[in-house]
Short mmCIF file of C-alpha atoms and ligand atoms in Angstrom, two decimals:
data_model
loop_
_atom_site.label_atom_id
_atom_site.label_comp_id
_atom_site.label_asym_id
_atom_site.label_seq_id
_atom_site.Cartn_x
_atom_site.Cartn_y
_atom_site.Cartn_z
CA UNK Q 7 -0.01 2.80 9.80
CA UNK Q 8 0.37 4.63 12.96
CA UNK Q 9 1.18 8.48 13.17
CA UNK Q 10 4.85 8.66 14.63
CA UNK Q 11 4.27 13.05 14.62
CA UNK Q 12 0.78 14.82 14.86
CA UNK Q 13 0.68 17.89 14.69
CA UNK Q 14 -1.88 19.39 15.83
CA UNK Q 15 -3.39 23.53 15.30
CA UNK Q 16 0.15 24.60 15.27
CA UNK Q 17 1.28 28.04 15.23
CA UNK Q 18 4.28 30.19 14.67
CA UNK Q 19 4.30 33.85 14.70
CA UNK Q 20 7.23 36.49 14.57
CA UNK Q 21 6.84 39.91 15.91
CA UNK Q 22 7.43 42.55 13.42
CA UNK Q 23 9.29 45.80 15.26
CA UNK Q 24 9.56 49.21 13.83
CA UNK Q 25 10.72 52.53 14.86
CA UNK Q 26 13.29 54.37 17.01
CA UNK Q 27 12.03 52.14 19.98
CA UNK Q 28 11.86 48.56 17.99
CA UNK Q 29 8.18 48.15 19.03
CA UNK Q 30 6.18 45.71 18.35
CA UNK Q 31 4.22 46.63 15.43
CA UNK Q 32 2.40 43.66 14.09
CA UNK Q 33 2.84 39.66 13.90
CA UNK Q 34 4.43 36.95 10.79
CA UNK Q 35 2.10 34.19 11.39
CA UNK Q 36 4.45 31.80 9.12
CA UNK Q 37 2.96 28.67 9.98
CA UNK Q 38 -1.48 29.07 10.46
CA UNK Q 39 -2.82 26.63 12.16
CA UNK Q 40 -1.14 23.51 10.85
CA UNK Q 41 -2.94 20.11 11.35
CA UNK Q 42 -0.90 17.25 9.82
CA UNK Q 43 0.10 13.92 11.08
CA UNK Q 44 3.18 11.80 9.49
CA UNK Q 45 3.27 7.84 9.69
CA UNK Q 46 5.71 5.90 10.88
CA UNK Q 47 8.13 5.12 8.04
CA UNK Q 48 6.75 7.55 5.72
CA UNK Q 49 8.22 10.15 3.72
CA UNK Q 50 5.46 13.63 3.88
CA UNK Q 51 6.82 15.51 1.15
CA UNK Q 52 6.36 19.82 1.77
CA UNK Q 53 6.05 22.17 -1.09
CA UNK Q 54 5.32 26.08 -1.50
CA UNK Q 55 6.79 28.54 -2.62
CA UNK Q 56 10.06 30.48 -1.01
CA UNK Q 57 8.55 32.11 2.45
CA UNK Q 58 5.46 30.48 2.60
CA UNK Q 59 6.45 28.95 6.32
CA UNK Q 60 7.49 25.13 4.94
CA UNK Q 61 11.09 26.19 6.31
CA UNK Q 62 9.70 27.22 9.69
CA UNK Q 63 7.54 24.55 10.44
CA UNK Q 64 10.23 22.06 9.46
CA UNK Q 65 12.26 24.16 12.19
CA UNK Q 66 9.63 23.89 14.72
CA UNK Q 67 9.20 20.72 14.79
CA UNK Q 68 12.70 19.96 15.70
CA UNK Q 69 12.27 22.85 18.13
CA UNK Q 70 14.90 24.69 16.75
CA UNK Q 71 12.25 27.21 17.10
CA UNK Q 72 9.58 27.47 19.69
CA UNK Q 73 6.04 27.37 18.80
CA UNK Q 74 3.68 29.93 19.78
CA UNK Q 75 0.96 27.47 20.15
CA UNK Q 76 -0.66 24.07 19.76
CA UNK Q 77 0.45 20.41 19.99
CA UNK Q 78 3.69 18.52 18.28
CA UNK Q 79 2.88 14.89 19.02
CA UNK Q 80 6.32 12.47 18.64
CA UNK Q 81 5.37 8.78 19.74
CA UNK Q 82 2.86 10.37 22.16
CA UNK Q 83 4.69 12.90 24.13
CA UNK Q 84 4.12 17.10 23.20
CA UNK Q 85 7.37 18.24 22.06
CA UNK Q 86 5.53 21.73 22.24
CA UNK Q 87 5.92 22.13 25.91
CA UNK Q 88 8.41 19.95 26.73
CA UNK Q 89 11.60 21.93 27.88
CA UNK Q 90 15.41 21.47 29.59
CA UNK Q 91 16.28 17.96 30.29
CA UNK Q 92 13.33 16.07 29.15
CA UNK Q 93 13.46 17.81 25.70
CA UNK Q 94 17.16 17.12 25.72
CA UNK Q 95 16.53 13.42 25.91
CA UNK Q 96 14.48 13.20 23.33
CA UNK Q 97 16.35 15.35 20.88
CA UNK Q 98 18.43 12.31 19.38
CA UNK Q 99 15.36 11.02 17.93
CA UNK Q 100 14.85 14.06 15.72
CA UNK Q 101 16.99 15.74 13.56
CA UNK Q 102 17.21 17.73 10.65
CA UNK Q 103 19.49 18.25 7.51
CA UNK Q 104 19.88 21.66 6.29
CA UNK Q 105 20.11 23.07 2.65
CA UNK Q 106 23.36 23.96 3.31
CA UNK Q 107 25.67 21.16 5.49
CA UNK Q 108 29.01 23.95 4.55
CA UNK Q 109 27.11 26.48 7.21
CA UNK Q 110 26.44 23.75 9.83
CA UNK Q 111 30.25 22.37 9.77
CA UNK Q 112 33.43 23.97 11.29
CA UNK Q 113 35.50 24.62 8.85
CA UNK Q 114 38.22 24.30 11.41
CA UNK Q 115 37.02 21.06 12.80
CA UNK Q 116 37.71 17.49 11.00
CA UNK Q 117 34.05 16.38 9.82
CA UNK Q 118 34.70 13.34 11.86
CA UNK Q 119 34.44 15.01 15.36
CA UNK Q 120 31.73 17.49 13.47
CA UNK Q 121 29.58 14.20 13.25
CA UNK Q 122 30.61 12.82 16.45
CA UNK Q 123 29.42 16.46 18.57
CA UNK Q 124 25.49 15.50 18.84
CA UNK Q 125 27.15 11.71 20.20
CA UNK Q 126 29.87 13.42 22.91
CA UNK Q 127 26.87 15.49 24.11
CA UNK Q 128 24.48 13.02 24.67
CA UNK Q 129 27.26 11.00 26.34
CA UNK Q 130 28.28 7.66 23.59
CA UNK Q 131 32.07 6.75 24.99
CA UNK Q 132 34.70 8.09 22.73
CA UNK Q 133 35.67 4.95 21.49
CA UNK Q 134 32.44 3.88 20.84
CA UNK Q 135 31.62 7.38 19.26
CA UNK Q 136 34.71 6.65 16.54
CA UNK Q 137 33.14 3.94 15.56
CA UNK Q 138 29.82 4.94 15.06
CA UNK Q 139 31.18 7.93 12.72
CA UNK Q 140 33.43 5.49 10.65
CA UNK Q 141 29.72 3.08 10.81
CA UNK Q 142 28.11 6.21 9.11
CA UNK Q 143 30.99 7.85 6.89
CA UNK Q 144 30.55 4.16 5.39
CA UNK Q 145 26.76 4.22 5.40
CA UNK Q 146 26.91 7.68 3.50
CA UNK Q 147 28.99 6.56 0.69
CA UNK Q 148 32.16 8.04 2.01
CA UNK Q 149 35.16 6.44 3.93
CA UNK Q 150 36.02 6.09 6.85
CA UNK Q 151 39.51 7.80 6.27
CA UNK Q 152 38.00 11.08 5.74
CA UNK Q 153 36.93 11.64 9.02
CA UNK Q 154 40.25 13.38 9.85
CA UNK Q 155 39.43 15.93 6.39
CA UNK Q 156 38.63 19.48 7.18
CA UNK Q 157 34.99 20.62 5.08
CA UNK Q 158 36.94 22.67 2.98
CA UNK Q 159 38.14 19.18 0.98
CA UNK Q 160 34.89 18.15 0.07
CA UNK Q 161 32.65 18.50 -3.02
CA UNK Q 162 29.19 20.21 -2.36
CA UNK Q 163 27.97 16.47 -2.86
CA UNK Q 164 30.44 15.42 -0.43
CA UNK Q 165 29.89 18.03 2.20
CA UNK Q 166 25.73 17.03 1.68
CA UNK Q 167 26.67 13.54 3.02
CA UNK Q 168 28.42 14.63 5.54
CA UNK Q 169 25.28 16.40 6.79
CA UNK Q 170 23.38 13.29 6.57
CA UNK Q 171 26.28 11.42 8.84
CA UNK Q 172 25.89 13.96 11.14
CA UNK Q 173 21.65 13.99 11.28
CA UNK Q 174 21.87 9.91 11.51
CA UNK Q 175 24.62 9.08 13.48
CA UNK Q 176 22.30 9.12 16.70
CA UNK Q 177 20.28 6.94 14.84
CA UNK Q 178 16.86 9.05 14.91
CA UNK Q 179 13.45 8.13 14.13
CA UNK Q 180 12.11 11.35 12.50
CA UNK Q 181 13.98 13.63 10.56
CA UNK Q 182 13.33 16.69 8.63
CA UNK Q 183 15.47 17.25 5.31
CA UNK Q 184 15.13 21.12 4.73
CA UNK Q 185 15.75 21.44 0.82
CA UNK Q 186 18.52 19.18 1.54
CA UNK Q 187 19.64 18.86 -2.71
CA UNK Q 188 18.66 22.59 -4.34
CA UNK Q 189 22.43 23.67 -3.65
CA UNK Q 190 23.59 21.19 -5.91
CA UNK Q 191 24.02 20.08 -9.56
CA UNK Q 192 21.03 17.73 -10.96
CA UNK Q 193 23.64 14.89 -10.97
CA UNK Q 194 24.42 15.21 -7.61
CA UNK Q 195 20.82 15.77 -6.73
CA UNK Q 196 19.75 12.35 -8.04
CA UNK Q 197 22.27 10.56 -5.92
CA UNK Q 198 21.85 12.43 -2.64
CA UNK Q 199 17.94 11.72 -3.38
CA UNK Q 200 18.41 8.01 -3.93
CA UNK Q 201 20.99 7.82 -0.92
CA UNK Q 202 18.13 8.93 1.49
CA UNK Q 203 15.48 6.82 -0.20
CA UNK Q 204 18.26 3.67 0.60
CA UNK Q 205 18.38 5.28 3.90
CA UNK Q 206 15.06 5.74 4.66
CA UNK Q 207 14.18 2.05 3.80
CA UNK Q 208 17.51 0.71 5.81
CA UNK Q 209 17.08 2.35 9.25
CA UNK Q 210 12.98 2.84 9.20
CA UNK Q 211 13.10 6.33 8.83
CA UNK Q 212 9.74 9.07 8.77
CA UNK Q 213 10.83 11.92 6.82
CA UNK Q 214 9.55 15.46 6.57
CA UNK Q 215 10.94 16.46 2.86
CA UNK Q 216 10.88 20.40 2.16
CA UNK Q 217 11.34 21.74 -1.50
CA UNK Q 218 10.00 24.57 -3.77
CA UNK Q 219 10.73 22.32 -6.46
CA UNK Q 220 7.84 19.91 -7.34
CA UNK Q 221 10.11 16.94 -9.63
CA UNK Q 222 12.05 16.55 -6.64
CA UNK Q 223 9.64 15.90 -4.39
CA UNK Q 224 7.45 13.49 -6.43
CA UNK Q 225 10.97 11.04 -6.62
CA UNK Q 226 10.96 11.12 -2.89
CA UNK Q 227 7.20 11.25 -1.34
CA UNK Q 228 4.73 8.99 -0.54
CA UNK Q 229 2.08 11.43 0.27
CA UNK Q 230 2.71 15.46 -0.60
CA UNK Q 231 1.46 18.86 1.40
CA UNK Q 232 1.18 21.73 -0.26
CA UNK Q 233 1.57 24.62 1.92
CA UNK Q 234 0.35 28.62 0.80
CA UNK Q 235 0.87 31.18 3.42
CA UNK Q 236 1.27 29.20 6.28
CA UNK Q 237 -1.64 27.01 5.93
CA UNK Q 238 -1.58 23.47 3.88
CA UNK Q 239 -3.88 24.36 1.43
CA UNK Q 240 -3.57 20.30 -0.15
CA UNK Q 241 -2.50 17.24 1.01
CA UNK Q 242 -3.28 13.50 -0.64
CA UNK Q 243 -1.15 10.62 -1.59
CA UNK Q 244 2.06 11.34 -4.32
CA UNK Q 245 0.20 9.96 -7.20
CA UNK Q 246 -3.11 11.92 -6.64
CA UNK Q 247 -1.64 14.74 -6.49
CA UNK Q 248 0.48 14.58 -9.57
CA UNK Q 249 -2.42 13.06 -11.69
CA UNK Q 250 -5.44 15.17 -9.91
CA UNK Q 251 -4.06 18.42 -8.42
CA UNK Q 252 -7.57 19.67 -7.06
CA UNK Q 253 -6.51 23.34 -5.51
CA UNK Q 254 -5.55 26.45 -8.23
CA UNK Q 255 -2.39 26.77 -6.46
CA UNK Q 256 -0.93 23.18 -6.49
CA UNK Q 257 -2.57 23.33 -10.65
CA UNK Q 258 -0.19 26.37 -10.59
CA UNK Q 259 2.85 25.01 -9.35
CA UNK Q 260 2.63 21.66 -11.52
CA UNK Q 261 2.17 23.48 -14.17
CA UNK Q 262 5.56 25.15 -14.21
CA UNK Q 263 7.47 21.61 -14.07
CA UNK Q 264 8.96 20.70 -16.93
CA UNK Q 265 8.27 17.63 -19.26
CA UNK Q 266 11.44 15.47 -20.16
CA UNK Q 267 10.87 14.95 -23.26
CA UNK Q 268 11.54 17.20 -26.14
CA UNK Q 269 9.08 18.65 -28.03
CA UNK Q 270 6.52 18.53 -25.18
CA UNK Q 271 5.54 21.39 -23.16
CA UNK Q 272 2.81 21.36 -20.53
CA UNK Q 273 0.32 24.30 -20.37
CA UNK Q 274 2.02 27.13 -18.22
CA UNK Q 275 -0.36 28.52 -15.65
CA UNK Q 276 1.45 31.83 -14.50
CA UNK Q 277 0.32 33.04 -10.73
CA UNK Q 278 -0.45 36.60 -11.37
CA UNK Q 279 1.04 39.27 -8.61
CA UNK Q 280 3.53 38.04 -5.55
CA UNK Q 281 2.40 36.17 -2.58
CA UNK Q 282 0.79 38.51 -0.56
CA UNK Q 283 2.11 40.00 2.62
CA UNK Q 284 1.97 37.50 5.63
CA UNK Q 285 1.65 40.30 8.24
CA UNK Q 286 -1.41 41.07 6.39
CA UNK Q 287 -2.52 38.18 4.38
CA UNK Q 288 -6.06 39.14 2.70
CA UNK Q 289 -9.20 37.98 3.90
CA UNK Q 290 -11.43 34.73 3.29
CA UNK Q 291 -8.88 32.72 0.89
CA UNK Q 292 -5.66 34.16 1.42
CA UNK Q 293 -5.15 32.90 -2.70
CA UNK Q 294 -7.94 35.11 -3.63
CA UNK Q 295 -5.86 37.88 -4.78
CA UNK Q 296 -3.72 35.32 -7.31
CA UNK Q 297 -6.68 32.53 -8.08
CA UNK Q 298 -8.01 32.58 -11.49
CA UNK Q 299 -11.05 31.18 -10.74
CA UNK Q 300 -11.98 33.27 -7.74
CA UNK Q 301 -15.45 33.59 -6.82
CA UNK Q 302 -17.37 36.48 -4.65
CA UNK Q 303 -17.19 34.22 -1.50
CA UNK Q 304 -13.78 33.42 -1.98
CA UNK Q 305 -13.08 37.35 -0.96
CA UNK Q 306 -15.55 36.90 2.45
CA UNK Q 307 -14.52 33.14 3.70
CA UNK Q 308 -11.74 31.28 4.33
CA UNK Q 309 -12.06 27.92 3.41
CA UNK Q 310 -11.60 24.40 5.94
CA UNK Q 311 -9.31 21.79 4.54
CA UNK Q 312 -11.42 19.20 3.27
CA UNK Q 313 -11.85 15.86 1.38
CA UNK Q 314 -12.41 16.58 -2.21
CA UNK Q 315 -15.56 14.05 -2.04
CA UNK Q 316 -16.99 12.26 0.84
CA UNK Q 317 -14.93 10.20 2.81
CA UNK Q 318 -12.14 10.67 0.41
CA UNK Q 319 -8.02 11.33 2.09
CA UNK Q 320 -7.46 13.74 -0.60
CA UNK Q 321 -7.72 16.99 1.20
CA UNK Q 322 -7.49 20.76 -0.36
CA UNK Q 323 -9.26 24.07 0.83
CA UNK Q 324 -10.72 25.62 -2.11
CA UNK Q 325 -14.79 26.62 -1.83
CA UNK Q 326 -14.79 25.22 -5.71
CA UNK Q 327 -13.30 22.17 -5.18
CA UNK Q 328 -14.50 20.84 -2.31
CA UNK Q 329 -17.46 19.36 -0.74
CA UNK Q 330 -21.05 19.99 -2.15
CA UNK Q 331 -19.70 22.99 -5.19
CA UNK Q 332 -22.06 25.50 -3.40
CA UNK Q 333 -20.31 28.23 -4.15
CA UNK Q 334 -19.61 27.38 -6.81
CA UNK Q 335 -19.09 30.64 -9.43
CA UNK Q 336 -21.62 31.68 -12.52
CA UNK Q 337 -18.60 30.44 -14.94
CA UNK Q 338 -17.33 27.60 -12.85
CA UNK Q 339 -18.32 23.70 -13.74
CA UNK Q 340 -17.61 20.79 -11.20
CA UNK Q 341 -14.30 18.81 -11.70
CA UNK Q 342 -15.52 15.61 -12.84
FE1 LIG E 410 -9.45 30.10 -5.57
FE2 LIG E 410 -11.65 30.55 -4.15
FE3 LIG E 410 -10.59 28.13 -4.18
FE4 LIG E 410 -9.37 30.11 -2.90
S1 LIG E 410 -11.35 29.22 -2.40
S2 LIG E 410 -8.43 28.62 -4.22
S3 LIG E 410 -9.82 31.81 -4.24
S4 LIG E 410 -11.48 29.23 -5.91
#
C-alpha cells in the first residue's frame, strides 16, 4: 500500500523563557526527529505516556502548529512549508478531532452551522452546505433535526459525534483523532470507537489514532507507534506488538493493561521515577534513567530505530533488542 503521509526527520521545539525579561532560556524538543509514514486507508495507532509529544505531532501534522523542521509528505506535496493560500486549499483534506468536541463548539451557536463553518469557508453554497450537515448528522448516528440544538443539549457521547460531523463533513482523506474517547464512559467509548472503525471503512479514511491508553488502541489499529520523549521508540504491526513487545518501555506500558477476566492478573512492570525532563532529556537512551535492563552503553549512545532482526518491519530502538545483541549486558540473554 502506498504512503498517503511521510513524515520525514520532523521536529518540534518550544522555547522555554524565564526571568524578568522572558528570555529565551532553553528549548522543548516535543517531537525528535520523527520518521514515520502512514498508508493509505490505514489506521497508525500513537501511544506514550501524557507529554511525551504524541499530542503535538498529531497537531503538527494538521499544521495547527508549525514545525521547526523537516518534511510532512500528504499525497506528495510538503505540508511543512507550504503556507497562505496553497495550505488553505489543502486543509479540507486533513482534519483532526479533539479530546474534547465541548471546547471546539460554540456554545452559542446551533451545532449545525458549528459543522457547516469549515464548508462556508472553503466556499460549499449554503444550500448545498445544509445538506451536507443533515448527510453527516445522519452518518454520525444523530438526526438531522438536531442541527438547530445548541451543545449544551447533548450527552458527552453526543457532543463526541458532533466533533466527528464537523472533522468529516469536508470529506477528508487523513485525519488525526487526538484521544478522541478518554473523556467518556467505557460504554460510550466502545461505540464512538466502532463508529469510526464504520467510518473509516465507509469513506476510505487514514487515521492517526492518539491514546495513553493501550486497550483502546489495539481495538482500533492496524499497525501501533510507541512514542517516549519525542522519539518513536517502537513501531510494528497491532498484533506484534501486543504478542512481542520488543522495547522495555512498550513491555512497561502493556504490562499495566488489565486482563478481562477475573481472577487473572498480568505481571505489573512499574516504570521507576517520572519521565525525565524534555528540556534536558539524559544522554544516549533517553529511557536509561527508568529501563530495568540498562546496560553501560545505554548511558553513552542513543540508539537508531531498527528492525528487531534482519529485514524484519518490526522496528524498536533498544541496544538489547535490536540488531546483532552487541551490547548486550553481563546479565542480559537474547529474546528468542
Ligand atoms: Fe533500556 Fe538500553 Fe534498550 Fe534504552 S537502549 S531501552 S536503556 S536496554
Amino acid at each position: 500500500m502506498s504512503a498517503l503521509v511521510e513524515i520525514v526527520d520532523l521536529v518540534k521545539t518550544f522555547p522555554v523563557k524565564s526571568g524578568m525579561l522572558r528570555r529565551t532560556t532553553g528549548y522543548v524538543r516535543a517531537v525528535d526527529h520523527v520518521n514515520l509514514q502512514i498508508a493509505k486507508g490505514e489506521t497508525l495507532g500513537l501511544v506514550g505516556e501524557s507529554g511525551c509529544g504524541k499530542s503535538t505531532l498529531g497537531r503538527v501534522l494538521v499544521r495547527l502548529l508549525d514545525p521547526t523542521s523537516g518534511r510532512i509528505l500528504f499525497d506528495g506535496k510538503d505540508l511543512a512549508t507550504l503556507q497562505g493560500k496553497e495550505l488553505r486549499a489543502l486543509r479540507s483534506q486533513f482534519q483532526i478531532i479533539f479530546q474534547d468536541p465541548y471546547s471546539a463548539l460554540d456554545p452559542r451557536t446551533p451545532v449545525g452551522n458549528s459543522i457547516a463553518e469549515g464548508l462556508l469557508v472553503h466556499g460549499v453554497p449554503k444550500e448545498e452546505g445544509h445538506e451536507r450537515v443533515h448527510e453527516m448528522l445522519r452518518l454520525v448516528g444523530l438526526q438531522p433535526s438536531h442541527a438547530q440544538r445548541y451543545p449544551h443539549e447533548f450527552s458527552g457521547g453526543q457532543r463526541q459525534r458532533i466533533g466527528i460531523a464537523r472533522a468529516l463533513v469536508l470529506h477528508p482523506k487523513f485525519v488525526v483523532c487526538d484521544e478522541p474517547v478518554s473523556a467518556l464512559d467505557v460504554s460510550v467509548q466502545a461505540q464512538i470507537l466502532n463508529l469510526l472503525k464504520e467510518l473509516q471503512r465507509e469513506l476510505n479514511l487514514t487515521l492517526l489514532f492518539i491514546s495513553h491508553n493501550l486497550a483502546v488502541v489495539e481495538h482500533i489499529s492496524d499497525r501501533v507507534a510507541v512514542m517516549y520523549l519525542g522519539r518513536i521508540v517502537e513501531i510494528t504491526d497491532r498484533d506484534t506488538l501486543y504478542r512481542d513487545p520488543r522495547h522495555p518501555y512498550t513491555q512497561a506500558l502493556l504490562s499495566a493493561i488489565p486482563i478481562p477476566e477475573p481472577g487473572r492478573k498480568r505481571r505489573r512492570q512499574v516504570l521507576q521515577g517520572d519521565v525525565p525532563s524534555p528540556v534536558n532529556p539524559p544522554a544516549g537512551c533517553a529511557f536509561h534513567p527508568r529501563c530495568p535492563i540498562a546496560a553501560e552503553v545505554c548511558a553513552k549512545e542513543a540508539p537508531e530505530l531498527r528492525p528487531t532482526a534482519p529485514g524484519s518491519r518490526h522496528l524498536a530502538s533498544c541496544h538489547l533488542r535490536t540488531g546483532d545483541h552487541r551490547h548486550l549486558a553481563p546479565t542480559e540473554t537474547a529474546p528468542a
